[in-house]
CSV table of C-alpha atoms in Angstrom, one decimal:
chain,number,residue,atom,x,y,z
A,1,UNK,CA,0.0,0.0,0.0
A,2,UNK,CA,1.1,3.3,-0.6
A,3,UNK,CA,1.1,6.4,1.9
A,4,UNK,CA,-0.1,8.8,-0.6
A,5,UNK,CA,-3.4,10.6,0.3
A,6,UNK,CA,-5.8,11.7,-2.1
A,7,UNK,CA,-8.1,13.6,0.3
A,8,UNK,CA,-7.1,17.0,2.0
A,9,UNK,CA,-5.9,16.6,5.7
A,10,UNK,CA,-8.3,17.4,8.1
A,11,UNK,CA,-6.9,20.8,10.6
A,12,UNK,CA,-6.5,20.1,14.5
A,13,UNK,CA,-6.5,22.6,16.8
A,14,UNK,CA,-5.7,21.8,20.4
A,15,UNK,CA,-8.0,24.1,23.0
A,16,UNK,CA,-7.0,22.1,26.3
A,17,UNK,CA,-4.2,19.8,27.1
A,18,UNK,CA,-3.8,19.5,31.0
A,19,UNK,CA,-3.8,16.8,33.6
A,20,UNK,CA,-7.9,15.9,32.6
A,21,UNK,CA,-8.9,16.6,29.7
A,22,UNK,CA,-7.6,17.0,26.3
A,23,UNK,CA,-9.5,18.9,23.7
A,24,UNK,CA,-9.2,19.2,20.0
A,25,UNK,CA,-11.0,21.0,17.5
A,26,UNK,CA,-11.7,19.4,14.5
A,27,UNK,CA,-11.9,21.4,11.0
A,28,UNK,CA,-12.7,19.7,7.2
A,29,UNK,CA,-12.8,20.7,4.4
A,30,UNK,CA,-15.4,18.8,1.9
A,31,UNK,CA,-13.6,15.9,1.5
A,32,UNK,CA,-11.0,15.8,4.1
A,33,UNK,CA,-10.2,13.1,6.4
A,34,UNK,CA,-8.4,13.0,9.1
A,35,UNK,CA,-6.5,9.4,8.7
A,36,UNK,CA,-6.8,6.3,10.3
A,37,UNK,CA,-6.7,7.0,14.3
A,38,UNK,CA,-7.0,4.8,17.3
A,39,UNK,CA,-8.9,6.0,20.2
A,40,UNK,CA,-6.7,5.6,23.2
A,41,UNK,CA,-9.5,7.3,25.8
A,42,UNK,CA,-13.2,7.5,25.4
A,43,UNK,CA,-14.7,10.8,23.9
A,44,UNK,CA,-17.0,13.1,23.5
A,45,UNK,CA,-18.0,15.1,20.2
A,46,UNK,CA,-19.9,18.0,19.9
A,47,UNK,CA,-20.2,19.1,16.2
A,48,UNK,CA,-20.2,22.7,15.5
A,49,UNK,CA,-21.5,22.0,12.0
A,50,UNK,CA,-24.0,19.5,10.7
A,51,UNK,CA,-21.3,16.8,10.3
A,52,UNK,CA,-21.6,14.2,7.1
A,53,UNK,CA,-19.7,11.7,8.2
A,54,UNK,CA,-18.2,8.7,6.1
A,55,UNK,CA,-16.2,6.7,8.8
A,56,UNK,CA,-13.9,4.0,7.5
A,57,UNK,CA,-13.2,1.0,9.5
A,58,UNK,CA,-11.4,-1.5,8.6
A,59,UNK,CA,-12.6,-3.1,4.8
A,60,UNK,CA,-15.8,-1.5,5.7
A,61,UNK,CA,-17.8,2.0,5.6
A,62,UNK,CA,-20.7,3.7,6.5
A,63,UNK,CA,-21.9,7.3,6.6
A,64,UNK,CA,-23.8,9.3,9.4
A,65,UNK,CA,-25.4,12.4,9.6
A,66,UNK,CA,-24.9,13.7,12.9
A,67,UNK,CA,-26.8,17.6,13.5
A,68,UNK,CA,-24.8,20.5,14.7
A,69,UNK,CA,-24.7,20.3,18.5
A,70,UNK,CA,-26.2,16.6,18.5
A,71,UNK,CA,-23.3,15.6,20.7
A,72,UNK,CA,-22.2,12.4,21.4
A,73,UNK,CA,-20.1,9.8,23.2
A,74,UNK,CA,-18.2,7.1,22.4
A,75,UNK,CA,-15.6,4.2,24.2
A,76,UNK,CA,-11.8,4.3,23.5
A,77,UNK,CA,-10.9,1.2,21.2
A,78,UNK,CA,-12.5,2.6,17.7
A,79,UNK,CA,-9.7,2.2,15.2
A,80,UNK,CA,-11.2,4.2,11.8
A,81,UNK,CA,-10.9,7.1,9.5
A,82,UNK,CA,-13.1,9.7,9.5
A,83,UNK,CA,-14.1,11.6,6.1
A,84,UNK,CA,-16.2,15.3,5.6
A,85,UNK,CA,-18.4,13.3,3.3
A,86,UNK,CA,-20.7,16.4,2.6
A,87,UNK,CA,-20.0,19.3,0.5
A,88,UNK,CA,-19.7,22.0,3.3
A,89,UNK,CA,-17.0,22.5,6.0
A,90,UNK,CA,-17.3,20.3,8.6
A,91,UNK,CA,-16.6,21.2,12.4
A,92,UNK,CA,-16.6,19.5,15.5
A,93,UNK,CA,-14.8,19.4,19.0
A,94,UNK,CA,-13.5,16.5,20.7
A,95,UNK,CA,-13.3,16.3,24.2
A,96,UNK,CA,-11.4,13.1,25.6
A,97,UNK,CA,-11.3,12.8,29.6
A,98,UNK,CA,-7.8,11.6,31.3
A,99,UNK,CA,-9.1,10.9,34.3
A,100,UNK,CA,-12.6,12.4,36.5
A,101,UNK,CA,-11.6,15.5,38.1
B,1,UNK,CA,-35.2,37.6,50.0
B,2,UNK,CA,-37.6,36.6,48.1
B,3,UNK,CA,-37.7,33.9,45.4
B,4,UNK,CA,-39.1,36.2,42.8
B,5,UNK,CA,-37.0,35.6,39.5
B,6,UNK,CA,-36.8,38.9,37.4
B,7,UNK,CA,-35.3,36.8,34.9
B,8,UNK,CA,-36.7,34.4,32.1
B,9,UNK,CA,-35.1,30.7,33.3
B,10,UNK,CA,-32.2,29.2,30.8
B,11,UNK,CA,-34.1,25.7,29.1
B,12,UNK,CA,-31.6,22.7,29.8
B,13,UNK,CA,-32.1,20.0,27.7
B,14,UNK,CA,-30.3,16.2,28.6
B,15,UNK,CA,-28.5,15.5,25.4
B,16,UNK,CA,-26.7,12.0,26.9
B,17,UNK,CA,-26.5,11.0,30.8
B,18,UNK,CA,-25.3,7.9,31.3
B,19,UNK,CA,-22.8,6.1,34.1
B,20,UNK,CA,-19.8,8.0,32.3
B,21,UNK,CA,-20.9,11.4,31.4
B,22,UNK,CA,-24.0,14.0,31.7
B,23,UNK,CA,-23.9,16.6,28.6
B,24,UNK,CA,-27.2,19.4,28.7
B,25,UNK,CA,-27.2,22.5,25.9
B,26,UNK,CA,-28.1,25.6,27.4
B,27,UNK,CA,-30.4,27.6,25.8
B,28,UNK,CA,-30.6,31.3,27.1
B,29,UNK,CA,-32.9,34.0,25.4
B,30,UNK,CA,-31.4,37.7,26.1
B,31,UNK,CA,-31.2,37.9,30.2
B,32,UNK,CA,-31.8,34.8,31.0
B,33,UNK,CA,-29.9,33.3,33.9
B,34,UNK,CA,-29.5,29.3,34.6
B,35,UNK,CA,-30.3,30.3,38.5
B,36,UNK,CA,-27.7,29.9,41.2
B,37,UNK,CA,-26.1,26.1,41.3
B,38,UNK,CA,-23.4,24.1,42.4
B,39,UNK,CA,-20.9,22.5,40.1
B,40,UNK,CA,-20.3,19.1,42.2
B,41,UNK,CA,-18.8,17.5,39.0
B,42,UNK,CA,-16.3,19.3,37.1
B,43,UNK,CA,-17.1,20.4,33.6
B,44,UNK,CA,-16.1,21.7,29.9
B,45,UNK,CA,-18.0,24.2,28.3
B,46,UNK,CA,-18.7,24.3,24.8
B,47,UNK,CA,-19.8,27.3,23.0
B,48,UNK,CA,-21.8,27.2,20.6
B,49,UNK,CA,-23.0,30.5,20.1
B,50,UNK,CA,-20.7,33.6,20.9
B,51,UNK,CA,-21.3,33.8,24.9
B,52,UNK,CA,-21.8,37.3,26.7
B,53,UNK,CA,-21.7,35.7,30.2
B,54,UNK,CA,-22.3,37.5,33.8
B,55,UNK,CA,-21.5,35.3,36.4
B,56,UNK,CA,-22.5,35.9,39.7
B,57,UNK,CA,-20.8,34.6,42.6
B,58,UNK,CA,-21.7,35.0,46.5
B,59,UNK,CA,-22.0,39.0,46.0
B,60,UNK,CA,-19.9,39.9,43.2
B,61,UNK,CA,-20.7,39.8,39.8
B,62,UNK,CA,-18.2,39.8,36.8
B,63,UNK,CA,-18.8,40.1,32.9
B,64,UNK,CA,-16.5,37.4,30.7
B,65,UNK,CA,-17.0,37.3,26.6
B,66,UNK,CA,-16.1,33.4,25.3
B,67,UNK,CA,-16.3,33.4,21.9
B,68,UNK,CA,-17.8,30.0,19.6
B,69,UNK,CA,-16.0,27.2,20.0
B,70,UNK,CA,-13.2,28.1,22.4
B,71,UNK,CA,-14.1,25.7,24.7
B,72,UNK,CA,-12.8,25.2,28.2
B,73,UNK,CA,-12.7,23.4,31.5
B,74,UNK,CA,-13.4,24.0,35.0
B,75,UNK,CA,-12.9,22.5,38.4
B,76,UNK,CA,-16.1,21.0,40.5
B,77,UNK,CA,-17.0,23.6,43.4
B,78,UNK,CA,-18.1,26.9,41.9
B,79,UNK,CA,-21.3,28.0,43.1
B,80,UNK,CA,-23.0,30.8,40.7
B,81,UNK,CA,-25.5,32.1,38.8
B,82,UNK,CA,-24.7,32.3,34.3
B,83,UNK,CA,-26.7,34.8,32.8
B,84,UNK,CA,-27.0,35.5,28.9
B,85,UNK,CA,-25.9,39.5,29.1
B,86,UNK,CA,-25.5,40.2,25.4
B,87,UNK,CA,-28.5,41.2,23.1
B,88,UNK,CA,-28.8,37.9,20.8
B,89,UNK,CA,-29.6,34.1,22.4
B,90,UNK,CA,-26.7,32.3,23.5
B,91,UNK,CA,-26.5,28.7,23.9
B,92,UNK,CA,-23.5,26.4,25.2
B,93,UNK,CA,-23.1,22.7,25.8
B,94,UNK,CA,-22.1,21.3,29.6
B,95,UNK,CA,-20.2,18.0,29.5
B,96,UNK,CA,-19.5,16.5,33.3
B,97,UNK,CA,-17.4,13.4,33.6
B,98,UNK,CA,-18.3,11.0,36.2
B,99,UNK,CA,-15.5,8.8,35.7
B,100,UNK,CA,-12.5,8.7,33.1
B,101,UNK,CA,-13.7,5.7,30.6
């Protein structure tokens, strides 16, 4: 396999890095992705957009509409890519918790 | 004192609460305040609209202006009162952790 991207790289920008939380916002443009990640901690997104999301996983993908401010949580473990499948810019904030404080 | 509220109430509304985390938007019409309460989780705030806050505290009061998106975190313990002092609605989504998962 080759390590050539076709798609433009999603922007992170890092709000809050400390002892409890880390969060990152997340900026696409249509098409973007932002590679293949592995979540390490469980999260929490909250889209600033309407987010069109194709996630990749594996052999296999599916696409989800997710509304702005719809937010969300998940468990660390998901391995995937995540694509702006729609033809706007696509915003969201992730908020991953170290630790209960 | 009386109870009398001058103020129209901020509408919470339970967007996930589960064993792991509690996230509620905040809708706030012009003046309205979410009425004096105790943080006894800590929190980050998301903003999704540009936020005009007065927070009062005990018997001070102090303005602060968080713009969309710049998203922060704060330590369980505060006890206050968040009103919406700007001219437009304002709305922001609450995330508590319960534990680190």
């Amino acid at each position: 396999m080759s390590a050539f991207r076709a798609r433009p790289p999603a922007i992170p920008t890092t709000l809050v890095d400390d002892a409890v939380t880390r969060i990152i916002r997340w900026d696409f443009e249509p098409g973007a992705d932002t590679g293949v990640h592995t979540h390490g901690l469980g999260y929490v997104v909250v889209p600033m957009t309407d987010c069109h999301f194709l996630i990749e996983e594996g052999d296999s993908a599916r696409e989800a509409f997710v509304a702005q401010g719809a937010a969300y949580r998940r468990e660390a473990g998901a391995t995937h890519n995540v694509v702006n499948a729609g033809s706007e810019p696509m915003s969201f904030i992730e908020i991953e918790y170290k630790q209960a404080l």
